[in-house]
GROMACS .gro file of C-alpha atoms in nm:
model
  215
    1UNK     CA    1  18.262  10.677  -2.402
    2UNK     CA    2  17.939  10.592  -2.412
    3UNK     CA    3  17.920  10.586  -2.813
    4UNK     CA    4  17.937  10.249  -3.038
    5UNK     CA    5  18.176  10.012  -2.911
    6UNK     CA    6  18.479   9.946  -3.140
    7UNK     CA    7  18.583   9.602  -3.015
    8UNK     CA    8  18.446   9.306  -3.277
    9UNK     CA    9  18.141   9.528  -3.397
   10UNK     CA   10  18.108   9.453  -3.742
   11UNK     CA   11  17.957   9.796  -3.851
   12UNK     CA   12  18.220   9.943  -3.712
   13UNK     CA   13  18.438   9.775  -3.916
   14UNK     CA   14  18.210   9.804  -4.224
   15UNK     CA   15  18.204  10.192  -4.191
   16UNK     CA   16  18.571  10.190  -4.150
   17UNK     CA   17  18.660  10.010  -4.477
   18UNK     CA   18  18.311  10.070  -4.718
   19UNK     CA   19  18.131  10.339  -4.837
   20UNK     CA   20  17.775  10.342  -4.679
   21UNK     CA   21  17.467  10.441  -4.953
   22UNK     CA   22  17.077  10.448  -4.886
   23UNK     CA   23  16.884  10.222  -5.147
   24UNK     CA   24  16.775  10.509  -5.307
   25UNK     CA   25  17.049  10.632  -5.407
   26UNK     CA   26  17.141  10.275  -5.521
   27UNK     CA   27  16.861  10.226  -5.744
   28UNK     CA   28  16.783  10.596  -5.824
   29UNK     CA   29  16.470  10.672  -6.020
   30UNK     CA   30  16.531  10.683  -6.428
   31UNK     CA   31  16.363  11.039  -6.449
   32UNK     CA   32  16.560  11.160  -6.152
   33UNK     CA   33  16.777  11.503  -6.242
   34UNK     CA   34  17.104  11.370  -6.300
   35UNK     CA   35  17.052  11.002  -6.217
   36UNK     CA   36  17.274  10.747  -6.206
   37UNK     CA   37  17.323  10.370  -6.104
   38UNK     CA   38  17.617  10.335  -5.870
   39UNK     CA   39  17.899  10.094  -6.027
   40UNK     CA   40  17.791   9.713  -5.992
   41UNK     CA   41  18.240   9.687  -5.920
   42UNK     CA   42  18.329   9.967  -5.781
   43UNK     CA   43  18.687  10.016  -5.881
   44UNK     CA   44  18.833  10.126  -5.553
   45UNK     CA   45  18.579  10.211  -5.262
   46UNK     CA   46  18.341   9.925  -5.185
   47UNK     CA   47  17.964  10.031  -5.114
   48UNK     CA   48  17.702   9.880  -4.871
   49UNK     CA   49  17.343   9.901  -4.776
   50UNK     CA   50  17.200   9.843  -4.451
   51UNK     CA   51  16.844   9.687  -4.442
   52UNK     CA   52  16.639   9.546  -4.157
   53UNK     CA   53  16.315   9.331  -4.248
   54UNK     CA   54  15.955   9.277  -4.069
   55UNK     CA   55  15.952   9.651  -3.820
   56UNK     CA   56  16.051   9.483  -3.491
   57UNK     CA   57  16.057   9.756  -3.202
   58UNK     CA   58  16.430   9.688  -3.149
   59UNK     CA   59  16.525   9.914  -3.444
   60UNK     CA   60  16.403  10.209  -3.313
   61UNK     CA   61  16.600  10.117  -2.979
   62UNK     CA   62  16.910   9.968  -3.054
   63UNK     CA   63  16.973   9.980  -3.441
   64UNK     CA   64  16.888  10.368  -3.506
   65UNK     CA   65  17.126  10.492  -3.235
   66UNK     CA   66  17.423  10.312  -3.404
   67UNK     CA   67  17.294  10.396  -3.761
   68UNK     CA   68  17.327  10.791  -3.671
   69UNK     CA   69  17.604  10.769  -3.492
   70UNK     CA   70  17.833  10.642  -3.799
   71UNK     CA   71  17.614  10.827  -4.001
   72UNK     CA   72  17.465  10.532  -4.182
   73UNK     CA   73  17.158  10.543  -4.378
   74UNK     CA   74  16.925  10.226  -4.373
   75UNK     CA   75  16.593  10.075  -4.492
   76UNK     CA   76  16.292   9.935  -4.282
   77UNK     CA   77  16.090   9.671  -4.504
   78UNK     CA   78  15.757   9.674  -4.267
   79UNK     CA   79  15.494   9.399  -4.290
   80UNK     CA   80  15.217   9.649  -4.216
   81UNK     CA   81  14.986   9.417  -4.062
   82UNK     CA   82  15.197   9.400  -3.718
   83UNK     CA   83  15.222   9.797  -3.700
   84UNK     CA   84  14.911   9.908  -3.796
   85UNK     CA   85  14.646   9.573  -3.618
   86UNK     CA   86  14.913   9.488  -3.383
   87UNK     CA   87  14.872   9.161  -3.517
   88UNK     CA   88  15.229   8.938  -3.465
   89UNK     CA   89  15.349   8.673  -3.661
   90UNK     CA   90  15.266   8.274  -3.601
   91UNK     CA   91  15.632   8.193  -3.495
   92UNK     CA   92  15.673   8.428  -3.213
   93UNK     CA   93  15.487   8.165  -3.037
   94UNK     CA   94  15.633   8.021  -2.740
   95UNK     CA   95  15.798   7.655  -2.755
   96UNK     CA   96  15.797   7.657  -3.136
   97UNK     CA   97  16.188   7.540  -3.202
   98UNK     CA   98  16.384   7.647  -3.541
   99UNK     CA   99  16.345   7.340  -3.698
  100UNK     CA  100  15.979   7.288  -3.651
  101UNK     CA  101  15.902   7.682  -3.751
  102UNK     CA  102  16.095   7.554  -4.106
  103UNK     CA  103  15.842   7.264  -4.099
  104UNK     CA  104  15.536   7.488  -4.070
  105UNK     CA  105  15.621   7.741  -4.347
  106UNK     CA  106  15.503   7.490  -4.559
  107UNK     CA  107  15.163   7.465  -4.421
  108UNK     CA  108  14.836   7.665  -4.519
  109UNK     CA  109  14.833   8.042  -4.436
  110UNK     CA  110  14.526   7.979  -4.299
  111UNK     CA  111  14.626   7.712  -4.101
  112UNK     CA  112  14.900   7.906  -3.950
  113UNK     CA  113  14.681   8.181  -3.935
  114UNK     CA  114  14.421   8.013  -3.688
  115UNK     CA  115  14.739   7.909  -3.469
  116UNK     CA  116  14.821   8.211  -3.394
  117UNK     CA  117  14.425   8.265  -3.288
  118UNK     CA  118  14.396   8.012  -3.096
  119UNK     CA  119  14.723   8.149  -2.886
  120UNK     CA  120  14.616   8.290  -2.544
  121UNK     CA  121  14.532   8.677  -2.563
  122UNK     CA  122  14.792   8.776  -2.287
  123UNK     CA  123  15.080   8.581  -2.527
  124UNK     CA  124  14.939   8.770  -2.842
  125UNK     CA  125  14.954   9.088  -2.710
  126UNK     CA  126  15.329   9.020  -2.558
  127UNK     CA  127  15.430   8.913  -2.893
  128UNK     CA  128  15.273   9.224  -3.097
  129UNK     CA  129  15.428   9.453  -2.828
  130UNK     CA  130  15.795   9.368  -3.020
  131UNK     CA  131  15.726   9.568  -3.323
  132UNK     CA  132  15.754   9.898  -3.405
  133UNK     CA  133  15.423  10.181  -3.405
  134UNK     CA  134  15.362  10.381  -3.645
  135UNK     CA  135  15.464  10.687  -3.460
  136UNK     CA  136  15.802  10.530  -3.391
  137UNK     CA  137  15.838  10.462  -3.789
  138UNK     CA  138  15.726  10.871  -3.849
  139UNK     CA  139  15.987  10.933  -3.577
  140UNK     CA  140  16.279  10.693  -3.775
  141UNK     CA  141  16.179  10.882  -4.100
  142UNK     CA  142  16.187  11.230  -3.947
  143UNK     CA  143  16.614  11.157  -3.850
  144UNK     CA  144  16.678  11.188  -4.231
  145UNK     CA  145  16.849  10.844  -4.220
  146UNK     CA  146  16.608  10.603  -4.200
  147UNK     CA  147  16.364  10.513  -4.479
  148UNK     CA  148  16.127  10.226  -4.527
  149UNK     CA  149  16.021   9.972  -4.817
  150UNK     CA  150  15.736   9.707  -4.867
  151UNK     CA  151  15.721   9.348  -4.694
  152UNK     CA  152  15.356   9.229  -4.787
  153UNK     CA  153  15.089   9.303  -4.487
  154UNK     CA  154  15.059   9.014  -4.296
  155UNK     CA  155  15.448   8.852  -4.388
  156UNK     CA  156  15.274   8.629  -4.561
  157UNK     CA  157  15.517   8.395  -4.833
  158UNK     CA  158  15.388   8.497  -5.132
  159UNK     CA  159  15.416   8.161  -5.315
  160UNK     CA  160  15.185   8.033  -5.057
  161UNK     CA  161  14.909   8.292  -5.175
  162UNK     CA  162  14.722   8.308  -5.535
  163UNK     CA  163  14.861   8.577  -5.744
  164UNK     CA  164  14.532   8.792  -5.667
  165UNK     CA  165  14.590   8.801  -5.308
  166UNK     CA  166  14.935   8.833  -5.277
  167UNK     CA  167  14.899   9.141  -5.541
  168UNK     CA  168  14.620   9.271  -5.265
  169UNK     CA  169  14.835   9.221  -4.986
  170UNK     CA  170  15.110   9.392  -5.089
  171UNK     CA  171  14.913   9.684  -5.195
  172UNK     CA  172  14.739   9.739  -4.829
  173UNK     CA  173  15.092   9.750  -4.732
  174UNK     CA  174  15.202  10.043  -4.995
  175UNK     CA  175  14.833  10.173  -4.911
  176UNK     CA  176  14.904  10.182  -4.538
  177UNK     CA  177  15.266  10.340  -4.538
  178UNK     CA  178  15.211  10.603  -4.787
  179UNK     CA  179  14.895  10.703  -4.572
  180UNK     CA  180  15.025  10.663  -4.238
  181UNK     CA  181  15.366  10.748  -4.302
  182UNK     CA  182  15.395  11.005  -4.570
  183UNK     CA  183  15.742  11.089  -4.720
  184UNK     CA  184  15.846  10.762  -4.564
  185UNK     CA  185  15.829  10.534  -4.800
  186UNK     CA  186  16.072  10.415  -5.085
  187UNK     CA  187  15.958  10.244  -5.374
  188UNK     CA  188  16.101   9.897  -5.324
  189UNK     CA  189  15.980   9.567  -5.193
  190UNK     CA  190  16.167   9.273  -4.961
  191UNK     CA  191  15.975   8.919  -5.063
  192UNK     CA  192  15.901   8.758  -4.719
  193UNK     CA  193  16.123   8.486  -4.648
  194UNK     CA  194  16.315   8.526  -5.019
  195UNK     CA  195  15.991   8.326  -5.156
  196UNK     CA  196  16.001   8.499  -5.513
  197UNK     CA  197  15.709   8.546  -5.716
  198UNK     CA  198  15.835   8.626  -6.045
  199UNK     CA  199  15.486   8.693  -6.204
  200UNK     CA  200  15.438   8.951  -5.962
  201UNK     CA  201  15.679   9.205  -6.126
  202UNK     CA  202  15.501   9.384  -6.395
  203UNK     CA  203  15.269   9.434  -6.116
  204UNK     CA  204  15.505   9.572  -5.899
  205UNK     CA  205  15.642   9.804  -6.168
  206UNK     CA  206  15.303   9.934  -6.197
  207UNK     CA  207  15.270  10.010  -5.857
  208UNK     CA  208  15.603  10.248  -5.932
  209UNK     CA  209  15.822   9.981  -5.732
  210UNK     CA  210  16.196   9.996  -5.861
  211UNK     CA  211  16.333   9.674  -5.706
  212UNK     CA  212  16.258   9.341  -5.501
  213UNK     CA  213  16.478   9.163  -5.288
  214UNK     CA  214  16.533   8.854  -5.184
  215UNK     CA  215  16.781   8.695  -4.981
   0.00000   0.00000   0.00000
């Protein structure tokens, strides 16, 4: 009573049947004291991570009470620009259906950028209330089973961007959780909308980053 239901709850019946592992310990560092990659096949035991993109306020109030319960570790991949300037993203408007938010992904970030502007204050402010603060992600870290990874600053799709500023915007993010959120952070990155940018890695691997996902 009162804990995570059992009836057609999918981690439930993850937990029950796979072994759950934090990304870390997926992709361990090379130079870490007895280091080593988890099998691609495991023979016997499946594995899975959990992982949760953008830093939407619902984590923190539905997600991490399930997560500890079943003892489950997870990863956060925060765009930093909607936690730290409250600023939310262009298709949290009202009235904009699936289909036409598909459309508009296409468009200049600028262009999307002065949509979300032009939105009344009183609907911006609604919309940025749905993600998480910063004191909520220290509070996440602080459980022990919740760390968090790199999703650009202001989500934007990083083929849409010139290879200078999507570099710079996904270094305010690192810049912005390491200093807001030390001990937080892992060193990986979640492209925005799976939009690779495959130029970007040597980049990243300067930046110490260890992996990128997509979708």
């Amino acid at each position: 009573e009162g804990g995570v239901s059992t009836r057609r709850n999918p981690v439930v019946w993850m937990r029950r049947h796979a072994d759950p592992v934090a990304l870390a310990d997926w992709f361990p560092a090379e130079d870490a004291p007895g280091a080593a990659a988890l099998p691609a096949r495991p023979r016997r035991i499946p594995f899975f991570a959990v992982t949760f993109d953008d830093g939407w306020a619902d984590n923190a109030l539905h997600a991490a009470p399930v997560l500890d319960e079943l003892r489950i570790p997870a990863t956060i991949f925060l765009s930093t620009g909607a936690v730290e300037n409250r600023i939310p993203f262009w298709w949290q408007l009202p009235g904009l259906a699936d289909d036409a938010i598909e459309a508009m992904k296409s468009l200049p970030p600028d262009e999307l950028d002065r949509r979300l502007r032009d939105a009344p204050r009183g609907v911006r402010d609604a919309c940025a209330r749905e993600f998480l603060g910063w004191e909520q992600v220290r509070a996440l870290a602080d459980g022990g089973r919740i760390r968090f990874g790199l999703h650009g600053h202001r989500h934007a799709l990083m083929t849409s961007l010139s290879h200078t500023a999507a570099l710079d915007d996904i270094c305010r993010c690192r810049q912005l959780l390491l200093s807001r959120a030390p001990g937080a952070a892992v060193p990986f990155f979640a492209w925005p909308n799976g939009n690779v940018r495959p130029d970007l890695a040597p980049a990243l691997a300067s930046l110490g980053l260890r992996a990128a996902f997509s979708t």
